[in-house]
PDB file of C-alpha atoms in Angstrom:
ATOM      1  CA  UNK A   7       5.994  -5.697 -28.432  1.00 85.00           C
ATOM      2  CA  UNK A   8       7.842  -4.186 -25.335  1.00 93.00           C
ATOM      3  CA  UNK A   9       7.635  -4.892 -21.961  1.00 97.00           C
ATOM      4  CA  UNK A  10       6.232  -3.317 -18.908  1.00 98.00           C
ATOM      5  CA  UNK A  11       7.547  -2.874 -15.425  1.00 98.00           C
ATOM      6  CA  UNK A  12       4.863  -1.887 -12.899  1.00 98.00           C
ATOM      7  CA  UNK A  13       7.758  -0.121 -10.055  1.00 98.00           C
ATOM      8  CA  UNK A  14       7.004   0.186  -6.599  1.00 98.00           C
ATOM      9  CA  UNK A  15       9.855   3.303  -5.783  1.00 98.00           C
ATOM     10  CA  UNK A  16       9.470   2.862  -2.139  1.00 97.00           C
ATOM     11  CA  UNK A  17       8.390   6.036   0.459  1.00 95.00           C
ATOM     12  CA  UNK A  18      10.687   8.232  -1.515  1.00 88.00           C
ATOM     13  CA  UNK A  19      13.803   8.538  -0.833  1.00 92.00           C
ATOM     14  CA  UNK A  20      16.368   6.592  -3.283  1.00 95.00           C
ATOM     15  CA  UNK A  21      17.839   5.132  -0.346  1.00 95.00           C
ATOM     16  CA  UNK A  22      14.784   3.502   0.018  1.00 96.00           C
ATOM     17  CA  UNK A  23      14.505   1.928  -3.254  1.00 97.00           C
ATOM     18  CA  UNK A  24      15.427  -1.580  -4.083  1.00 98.00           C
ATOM     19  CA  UNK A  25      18.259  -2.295  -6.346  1.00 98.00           C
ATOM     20  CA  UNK A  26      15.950  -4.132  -8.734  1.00 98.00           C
ATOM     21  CA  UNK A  27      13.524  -0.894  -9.003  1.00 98.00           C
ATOM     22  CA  UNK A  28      16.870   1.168  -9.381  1.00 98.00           C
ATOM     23  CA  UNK A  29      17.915  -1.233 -12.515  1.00 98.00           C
ATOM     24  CA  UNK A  30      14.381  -1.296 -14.172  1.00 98.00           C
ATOM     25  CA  UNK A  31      14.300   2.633 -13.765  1.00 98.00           C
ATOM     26  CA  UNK A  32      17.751   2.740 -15.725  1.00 98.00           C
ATOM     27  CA  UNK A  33      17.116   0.448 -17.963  1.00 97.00           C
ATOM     28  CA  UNK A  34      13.587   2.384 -19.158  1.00 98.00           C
ATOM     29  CA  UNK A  35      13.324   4.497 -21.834  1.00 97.00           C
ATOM     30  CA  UNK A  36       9.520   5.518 -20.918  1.00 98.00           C
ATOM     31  CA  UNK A  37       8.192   6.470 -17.155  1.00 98.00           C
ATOM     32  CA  UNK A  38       4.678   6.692 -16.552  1.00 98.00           C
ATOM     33  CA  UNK A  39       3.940   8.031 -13.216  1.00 97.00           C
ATOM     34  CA  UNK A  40       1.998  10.542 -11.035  1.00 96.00           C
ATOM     35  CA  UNK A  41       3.591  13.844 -10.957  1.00 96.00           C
ATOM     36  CA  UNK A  42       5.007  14.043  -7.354  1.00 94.00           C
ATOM     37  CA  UNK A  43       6.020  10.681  -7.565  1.00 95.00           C
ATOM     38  CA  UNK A  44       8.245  11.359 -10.951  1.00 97.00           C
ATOM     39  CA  UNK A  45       9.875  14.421  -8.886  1.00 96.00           C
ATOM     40  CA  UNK A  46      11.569  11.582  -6.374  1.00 95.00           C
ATOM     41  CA  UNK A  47      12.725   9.967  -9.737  1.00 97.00           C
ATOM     42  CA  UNK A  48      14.502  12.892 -10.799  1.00 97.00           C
ATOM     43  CA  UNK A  49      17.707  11.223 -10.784  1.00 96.00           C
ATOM     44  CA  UNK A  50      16.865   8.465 -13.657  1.00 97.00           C
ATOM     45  CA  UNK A  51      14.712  10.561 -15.950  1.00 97.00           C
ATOM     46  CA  UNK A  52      16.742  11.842 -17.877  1.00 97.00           C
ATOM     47  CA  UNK A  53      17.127  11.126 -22.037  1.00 96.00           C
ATOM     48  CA  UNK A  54      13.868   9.411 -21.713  1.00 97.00           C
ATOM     49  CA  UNK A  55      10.123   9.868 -22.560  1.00 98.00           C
ATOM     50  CA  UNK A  56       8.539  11.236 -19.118  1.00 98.00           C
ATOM     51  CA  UNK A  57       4.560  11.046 -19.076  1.00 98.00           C
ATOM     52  CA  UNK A  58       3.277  13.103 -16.468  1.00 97.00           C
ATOM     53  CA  UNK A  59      -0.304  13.035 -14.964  1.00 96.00           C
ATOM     54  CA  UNK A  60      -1.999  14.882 -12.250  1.00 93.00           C
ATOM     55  CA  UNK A  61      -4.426  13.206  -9.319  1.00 88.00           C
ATOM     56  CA  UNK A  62      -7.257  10.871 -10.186  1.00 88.00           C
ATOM     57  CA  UNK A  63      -5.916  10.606 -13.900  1.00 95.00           C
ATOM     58  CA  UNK A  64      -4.568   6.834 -12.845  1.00 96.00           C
ATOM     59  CA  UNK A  65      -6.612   5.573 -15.593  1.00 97.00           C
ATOM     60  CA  UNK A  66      -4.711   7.467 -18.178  1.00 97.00           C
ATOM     61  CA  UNK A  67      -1.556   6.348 -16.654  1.00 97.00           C
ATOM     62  CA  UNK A  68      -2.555   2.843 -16.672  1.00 97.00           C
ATOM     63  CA  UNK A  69      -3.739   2.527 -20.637  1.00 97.00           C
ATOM     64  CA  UNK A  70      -1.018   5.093 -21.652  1.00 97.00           C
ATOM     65  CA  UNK A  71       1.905   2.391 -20.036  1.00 98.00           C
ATOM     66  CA  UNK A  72      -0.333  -0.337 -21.470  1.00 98.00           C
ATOM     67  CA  UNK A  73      -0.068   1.432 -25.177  1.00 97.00           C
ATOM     68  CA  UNK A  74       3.919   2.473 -25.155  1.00 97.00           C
ATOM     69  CA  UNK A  75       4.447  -1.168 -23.984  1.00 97.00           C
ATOM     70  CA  UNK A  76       2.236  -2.695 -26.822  1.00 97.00           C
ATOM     71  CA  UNK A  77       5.085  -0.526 -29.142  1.00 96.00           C
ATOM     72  CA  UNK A  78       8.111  -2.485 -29.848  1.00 94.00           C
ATOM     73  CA  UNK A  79      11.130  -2.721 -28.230  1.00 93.00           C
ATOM     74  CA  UNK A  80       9.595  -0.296 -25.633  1.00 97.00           C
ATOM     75  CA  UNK A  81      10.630  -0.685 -22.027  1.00 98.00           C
ATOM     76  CA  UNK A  82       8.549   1.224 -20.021  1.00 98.00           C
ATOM     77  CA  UNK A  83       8.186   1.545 -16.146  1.00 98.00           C
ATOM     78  CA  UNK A  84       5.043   3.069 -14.661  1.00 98.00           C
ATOM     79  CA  UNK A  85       5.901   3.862 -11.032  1.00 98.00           C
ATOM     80  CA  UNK A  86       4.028   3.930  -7.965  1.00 96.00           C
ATOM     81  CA  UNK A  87       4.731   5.091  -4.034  1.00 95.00           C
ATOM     82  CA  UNK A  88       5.445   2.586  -2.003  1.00 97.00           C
ATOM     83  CA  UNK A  89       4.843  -0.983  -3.280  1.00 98.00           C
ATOM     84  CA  UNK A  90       2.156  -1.308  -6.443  1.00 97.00           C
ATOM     85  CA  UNK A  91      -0.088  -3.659  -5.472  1.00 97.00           C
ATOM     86  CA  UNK A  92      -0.632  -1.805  -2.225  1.00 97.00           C
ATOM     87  CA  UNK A  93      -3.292   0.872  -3.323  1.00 95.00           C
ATOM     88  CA  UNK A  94      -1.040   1.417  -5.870  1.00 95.00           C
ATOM     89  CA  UNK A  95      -1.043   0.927  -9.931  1.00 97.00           C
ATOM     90  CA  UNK A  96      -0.736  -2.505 -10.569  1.00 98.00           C
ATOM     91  CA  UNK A  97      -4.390  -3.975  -9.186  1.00 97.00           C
ATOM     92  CA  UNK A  98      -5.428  -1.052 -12.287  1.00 97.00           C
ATOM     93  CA  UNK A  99      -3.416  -2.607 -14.912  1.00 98.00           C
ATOM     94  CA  UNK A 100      -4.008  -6.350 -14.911  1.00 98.00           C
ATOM     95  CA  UNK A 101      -7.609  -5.183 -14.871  1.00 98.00           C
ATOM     96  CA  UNK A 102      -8.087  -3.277 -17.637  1.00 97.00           C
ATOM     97  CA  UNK A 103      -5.330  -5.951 -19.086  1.00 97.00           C
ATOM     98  CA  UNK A 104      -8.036  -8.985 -18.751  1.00 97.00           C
ATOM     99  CA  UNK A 105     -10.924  -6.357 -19.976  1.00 97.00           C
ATOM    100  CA  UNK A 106      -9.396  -5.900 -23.112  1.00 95.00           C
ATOM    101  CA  UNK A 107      -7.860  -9.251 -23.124  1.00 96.00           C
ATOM    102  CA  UNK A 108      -4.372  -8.407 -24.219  1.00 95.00           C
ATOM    103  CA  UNK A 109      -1.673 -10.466 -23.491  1.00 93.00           C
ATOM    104  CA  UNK A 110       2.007  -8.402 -23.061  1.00 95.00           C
ATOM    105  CA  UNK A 111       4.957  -8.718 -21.193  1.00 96.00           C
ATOM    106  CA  UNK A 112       4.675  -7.917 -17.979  1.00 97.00           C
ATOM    107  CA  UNK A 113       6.252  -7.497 -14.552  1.00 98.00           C
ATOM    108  CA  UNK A 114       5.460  -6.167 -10.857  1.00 98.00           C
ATOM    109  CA  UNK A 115       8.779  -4.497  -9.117  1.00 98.00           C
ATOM    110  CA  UNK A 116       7.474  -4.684  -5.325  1.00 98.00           C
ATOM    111  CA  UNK A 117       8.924  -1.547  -3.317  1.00 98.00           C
ATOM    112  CA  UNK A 118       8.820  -0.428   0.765  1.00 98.00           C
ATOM    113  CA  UNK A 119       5.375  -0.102   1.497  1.00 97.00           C
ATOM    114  CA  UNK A 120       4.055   3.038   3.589  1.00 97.00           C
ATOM    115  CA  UNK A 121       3.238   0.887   6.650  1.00 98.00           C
ATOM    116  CA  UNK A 122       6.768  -0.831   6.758  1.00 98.00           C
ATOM    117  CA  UNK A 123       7.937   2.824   6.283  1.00 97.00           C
ATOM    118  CA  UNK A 124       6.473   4.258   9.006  1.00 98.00           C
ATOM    119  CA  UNK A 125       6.520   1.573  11.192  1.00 98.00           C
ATOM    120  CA  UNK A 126      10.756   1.405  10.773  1.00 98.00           C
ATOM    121  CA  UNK A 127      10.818   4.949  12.241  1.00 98.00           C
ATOM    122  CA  UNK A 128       7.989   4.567  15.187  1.00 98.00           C
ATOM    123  CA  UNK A 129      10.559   0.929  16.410  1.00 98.00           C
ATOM    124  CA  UNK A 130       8.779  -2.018  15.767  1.00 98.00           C
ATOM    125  CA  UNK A 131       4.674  -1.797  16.182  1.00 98.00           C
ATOM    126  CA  UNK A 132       4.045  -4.498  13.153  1.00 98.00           C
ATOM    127  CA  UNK A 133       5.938  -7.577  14.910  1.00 96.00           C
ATOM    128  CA  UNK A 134       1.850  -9.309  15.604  1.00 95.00           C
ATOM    129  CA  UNK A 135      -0.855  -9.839  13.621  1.00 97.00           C
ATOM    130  CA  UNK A 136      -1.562  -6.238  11.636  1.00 98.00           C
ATOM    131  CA  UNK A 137      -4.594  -4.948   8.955  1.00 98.00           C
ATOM    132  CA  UNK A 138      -3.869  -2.164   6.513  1.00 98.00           C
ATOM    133  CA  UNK A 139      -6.695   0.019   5.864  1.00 98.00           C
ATOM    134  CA  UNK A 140      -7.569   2.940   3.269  1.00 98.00           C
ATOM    135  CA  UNK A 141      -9.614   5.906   4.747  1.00 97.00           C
ATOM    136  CA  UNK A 142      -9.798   7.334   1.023  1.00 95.00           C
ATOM    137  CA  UNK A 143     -13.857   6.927   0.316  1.00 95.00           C
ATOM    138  CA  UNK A 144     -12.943   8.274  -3.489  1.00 92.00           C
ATOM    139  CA  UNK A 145     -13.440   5.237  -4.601  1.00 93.00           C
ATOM    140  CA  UNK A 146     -15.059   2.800  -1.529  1.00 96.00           C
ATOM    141  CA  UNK A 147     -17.670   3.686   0.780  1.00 97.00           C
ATOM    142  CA  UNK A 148     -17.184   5.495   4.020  1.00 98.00           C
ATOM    143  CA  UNK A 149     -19.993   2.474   5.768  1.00 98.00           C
ATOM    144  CA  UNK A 150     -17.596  -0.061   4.087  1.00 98.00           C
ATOM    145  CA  UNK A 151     -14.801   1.317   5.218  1.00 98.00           C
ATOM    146  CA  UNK A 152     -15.401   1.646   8.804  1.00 98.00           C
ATOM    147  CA  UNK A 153     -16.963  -1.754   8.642  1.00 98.00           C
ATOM    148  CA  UNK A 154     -13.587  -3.343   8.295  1.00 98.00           C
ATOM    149  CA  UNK A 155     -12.487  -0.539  10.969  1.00 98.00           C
ATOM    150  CA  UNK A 156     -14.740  -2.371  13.446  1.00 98.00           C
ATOM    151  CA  UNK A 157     -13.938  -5.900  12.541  1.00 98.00           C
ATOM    152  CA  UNK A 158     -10.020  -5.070  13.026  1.00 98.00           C
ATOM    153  CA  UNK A 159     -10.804  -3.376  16.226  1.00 98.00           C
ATOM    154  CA  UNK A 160     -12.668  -6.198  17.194  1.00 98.00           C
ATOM    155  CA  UNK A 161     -10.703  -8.650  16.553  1.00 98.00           C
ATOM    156  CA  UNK A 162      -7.318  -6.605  18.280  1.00 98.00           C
ATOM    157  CA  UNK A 163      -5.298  -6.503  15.461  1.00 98.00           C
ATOM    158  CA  UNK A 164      -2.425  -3.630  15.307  1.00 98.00           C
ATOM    159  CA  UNK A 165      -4.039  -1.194  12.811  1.00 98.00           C
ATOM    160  CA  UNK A 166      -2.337   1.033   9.786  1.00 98.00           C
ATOM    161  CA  UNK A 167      -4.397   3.606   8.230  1.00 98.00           C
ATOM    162  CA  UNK A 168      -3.157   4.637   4.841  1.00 98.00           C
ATOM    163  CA  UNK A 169      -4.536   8.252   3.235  1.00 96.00           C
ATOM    164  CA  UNK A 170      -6.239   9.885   6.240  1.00 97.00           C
ATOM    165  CA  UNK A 171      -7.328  13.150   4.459  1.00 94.00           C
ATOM    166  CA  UNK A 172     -11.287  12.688   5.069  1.00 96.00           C
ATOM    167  CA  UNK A 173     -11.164  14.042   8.629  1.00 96.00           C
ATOM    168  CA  UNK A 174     -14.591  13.336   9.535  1.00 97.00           C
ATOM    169  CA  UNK A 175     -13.918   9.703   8.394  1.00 98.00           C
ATOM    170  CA  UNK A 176     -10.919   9.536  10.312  1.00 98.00           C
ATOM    171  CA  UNK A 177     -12.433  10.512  13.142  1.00 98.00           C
ATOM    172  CA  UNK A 178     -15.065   7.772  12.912  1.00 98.00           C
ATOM    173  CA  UNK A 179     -12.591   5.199  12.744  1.00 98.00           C
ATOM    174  CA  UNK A 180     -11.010   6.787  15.690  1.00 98.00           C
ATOM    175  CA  UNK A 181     -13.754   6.399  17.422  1.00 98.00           C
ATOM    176  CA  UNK A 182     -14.754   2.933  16.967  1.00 98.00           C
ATOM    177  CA  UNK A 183     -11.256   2.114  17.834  1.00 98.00           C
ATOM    178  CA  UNK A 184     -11.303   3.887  20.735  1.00 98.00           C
ATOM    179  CA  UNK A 185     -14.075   1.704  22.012  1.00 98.00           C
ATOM    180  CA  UNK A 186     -11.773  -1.316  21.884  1.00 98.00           C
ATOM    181  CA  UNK A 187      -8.628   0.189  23.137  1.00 97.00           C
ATOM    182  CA  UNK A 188      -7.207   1.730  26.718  1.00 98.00           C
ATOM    183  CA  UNK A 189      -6.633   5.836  25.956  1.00 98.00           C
ATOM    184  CA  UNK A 190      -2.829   5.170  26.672  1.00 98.00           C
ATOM    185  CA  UNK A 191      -2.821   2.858  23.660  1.00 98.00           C
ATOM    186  CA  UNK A 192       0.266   4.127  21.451  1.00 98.00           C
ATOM    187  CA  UNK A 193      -0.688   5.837  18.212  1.00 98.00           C
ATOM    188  CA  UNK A 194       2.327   6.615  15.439  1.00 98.00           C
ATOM    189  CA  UNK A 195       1.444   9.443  12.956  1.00 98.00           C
ATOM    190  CA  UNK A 196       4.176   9.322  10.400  1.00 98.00           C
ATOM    191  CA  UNK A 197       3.884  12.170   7.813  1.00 97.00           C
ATOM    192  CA  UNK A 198       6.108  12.119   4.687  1.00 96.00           C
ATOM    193  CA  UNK A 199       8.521   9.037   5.837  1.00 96.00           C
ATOM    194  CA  UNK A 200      12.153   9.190   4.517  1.00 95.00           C
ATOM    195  CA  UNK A 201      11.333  12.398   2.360  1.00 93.00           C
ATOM    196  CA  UNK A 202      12.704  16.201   3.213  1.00 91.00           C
ATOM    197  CA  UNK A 203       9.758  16.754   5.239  1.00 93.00           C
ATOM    198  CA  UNK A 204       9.494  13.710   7.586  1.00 96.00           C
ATOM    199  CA  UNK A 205       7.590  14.259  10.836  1.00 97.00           C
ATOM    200  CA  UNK A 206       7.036  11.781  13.396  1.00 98.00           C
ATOM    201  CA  UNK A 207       4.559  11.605  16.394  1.00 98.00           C
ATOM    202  CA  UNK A 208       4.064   9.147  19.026  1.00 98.00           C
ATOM    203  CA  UNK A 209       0.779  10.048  20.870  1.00 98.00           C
ATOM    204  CA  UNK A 210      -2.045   7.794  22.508  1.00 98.00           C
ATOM    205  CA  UNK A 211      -5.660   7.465  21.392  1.00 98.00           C
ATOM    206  CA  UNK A 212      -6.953  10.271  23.835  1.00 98.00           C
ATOM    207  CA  UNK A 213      -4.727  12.598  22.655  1.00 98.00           C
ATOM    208  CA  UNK A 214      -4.211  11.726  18.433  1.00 98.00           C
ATOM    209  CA  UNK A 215      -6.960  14.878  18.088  1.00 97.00           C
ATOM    210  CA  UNK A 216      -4.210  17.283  19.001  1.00 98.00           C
ATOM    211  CA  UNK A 217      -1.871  16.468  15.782  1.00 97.00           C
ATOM    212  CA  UNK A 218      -4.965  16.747  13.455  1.00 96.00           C
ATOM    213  CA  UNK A 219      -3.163  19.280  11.792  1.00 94.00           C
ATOM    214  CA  UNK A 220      -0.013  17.086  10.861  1.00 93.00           C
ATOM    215  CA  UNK A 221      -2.156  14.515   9.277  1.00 97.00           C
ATOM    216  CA  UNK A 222      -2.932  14.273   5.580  1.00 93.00           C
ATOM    217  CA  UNK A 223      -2.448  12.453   2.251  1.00 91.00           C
ATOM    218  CA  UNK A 224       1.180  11.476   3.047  1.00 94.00           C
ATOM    219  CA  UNK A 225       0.222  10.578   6.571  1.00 97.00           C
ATOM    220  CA  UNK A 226       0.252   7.134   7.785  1.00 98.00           C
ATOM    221  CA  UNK A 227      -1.391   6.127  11.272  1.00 98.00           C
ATOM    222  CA  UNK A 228      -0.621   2.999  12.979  1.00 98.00           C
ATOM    223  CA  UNK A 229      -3.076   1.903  16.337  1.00 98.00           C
ATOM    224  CA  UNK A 230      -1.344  -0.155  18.772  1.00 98.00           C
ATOM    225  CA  UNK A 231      -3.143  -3.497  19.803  1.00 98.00           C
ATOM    226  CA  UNK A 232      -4.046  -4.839  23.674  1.00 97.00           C
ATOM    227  CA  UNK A 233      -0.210  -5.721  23.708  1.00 97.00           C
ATOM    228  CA  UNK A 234       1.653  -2.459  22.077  1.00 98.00           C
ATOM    229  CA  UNK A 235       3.468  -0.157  24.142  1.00 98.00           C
ATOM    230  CA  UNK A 236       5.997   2.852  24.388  1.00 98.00           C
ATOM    231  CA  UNK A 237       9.427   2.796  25.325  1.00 97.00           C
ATOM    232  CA  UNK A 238      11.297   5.954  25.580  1.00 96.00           C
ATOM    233  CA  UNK A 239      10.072   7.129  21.677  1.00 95.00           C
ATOM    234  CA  UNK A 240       9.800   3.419  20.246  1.00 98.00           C
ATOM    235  CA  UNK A 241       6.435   1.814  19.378  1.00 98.00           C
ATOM    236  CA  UNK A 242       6.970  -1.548  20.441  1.00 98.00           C
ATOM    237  CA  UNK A 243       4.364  -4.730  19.650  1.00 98.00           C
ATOM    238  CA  UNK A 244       5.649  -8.013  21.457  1.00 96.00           C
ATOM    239  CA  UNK A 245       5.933 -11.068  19.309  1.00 93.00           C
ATOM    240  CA  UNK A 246       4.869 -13.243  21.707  1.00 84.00           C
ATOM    241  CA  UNK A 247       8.358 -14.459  22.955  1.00 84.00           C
ATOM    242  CA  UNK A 248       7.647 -13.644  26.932  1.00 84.00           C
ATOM    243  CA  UNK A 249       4.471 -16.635  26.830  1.00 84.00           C
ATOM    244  CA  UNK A 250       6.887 -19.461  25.944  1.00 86.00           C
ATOM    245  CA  UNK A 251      10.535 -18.211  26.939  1.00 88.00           C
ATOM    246  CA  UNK A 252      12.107 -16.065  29.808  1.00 84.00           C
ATOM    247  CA  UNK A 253      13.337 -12.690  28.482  1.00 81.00           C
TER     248      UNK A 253
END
């Protein structure tokens, strides 16, 4: 039997990646991955065994790493954007692991996740209290989804919205949002952080509507809280610092 390394490769970049994803990457001689994602690999793929798969094929890409790493001596990696366990591969494999009850070697290599991307280039918008949310309804339903919009709205937490490509669901969310924020609330759109085409907005919640066009599947949104505000083109969330100590 082999072993397999679920790798979280970070936003994209290799700068990005840790050095423990850079050694398991090396050290492979399969990689399982998306596509696009194997493209930002390009640097450790060569004289191994490259699987390729296109969108909504993460199923193959799960049992097919599961099957090279039940070969011996195998060490495989399947990769994933970002970190793995964040809408990413690994939630996948350790359930179709205890559905066919199999027992192998493996490990999760964590990576930069897209909200700790994006937030690095907006300043600092994550430093409170902060819910991640998926606007992909491929897989959950659109009432479910902007259920847990309302309860995060409600409850004034800073707000990251991962895969915004269903604009009228994204503009659903915006809305109940909106109904628990000031319009100068700041809103970050990062599209395609630390990769060739890296945009970055700051905006406000009346005005988000007029970047619809730079938001899509690489896009990540983050909604200020009561608290967040801009400074010259940072995003900034206080900690909390100025209720106990003078700053």
């Amino acid at each position: 039997m082999g072993k397999l390394y679920i790798v979280g490769i970070g936003p994209g970049s290799k700068d990005q990646r840790t050095i423990k994803a850079q050694e398991v990457l090396q050290s492979s001689n399969v990689i399982i991955g998306y596509n696009t994602y194997l493209k930002l690999i390009a640097d450790v793929l060569d004289g191994k065994e490259v699987i390729g798969a296109k969108m909504k094929e993460e199923i193959f890409r799960a049992n097919t790493a599961i099957e090279k790493a039940l070969e011996p001596k195998n060490i495989v990696s399947l990769v994933s954007s970002g970190d793995p366990q964040v809408y990413g591969m690994a939630g996948l494999v350790f359930d179709l692991l205890a559905r066919r009850k199999l027992d192998i070697d493996i490990e999760v290599v964590p990576g930069v996740t897209a909200a700790l991307a994006a937030a690095a280039k907006l300043g600092s918008p994550l430093s409170l209290d902060f819910v991640v949310i998926s606007l992909s309804d491929l897989l959950i339903p659109a009432g479910e989804i902007l259920h847990k919009v309302t309860k995060a709205a409600e409850g004034d937490f800073v707000i990251v919205f991962y895969n915004p490509i269903n604009k009228k669901l994204l503009m659903d969310a915006m809305e109940i949002v909106s109904k628990y924020r000031k319009p100068n609330t700041p809103v970050g759109i990062v599209k395609s952080a630390y990769r060739d085409d890296e945009n970055i907005i700051l905006t406000t919640i009346s005005s988000w509507r007029d970047y619809m066009e730079d938001i899509g599947m690489t896009t990540t949104m983050i909604i200020g809280n009561s608290l967040t505000y801009r400074y010259k083109n940072y995003m900034i969330t206080p900690r909390g610092y100025e209720r106990k100590y003078e700053i």
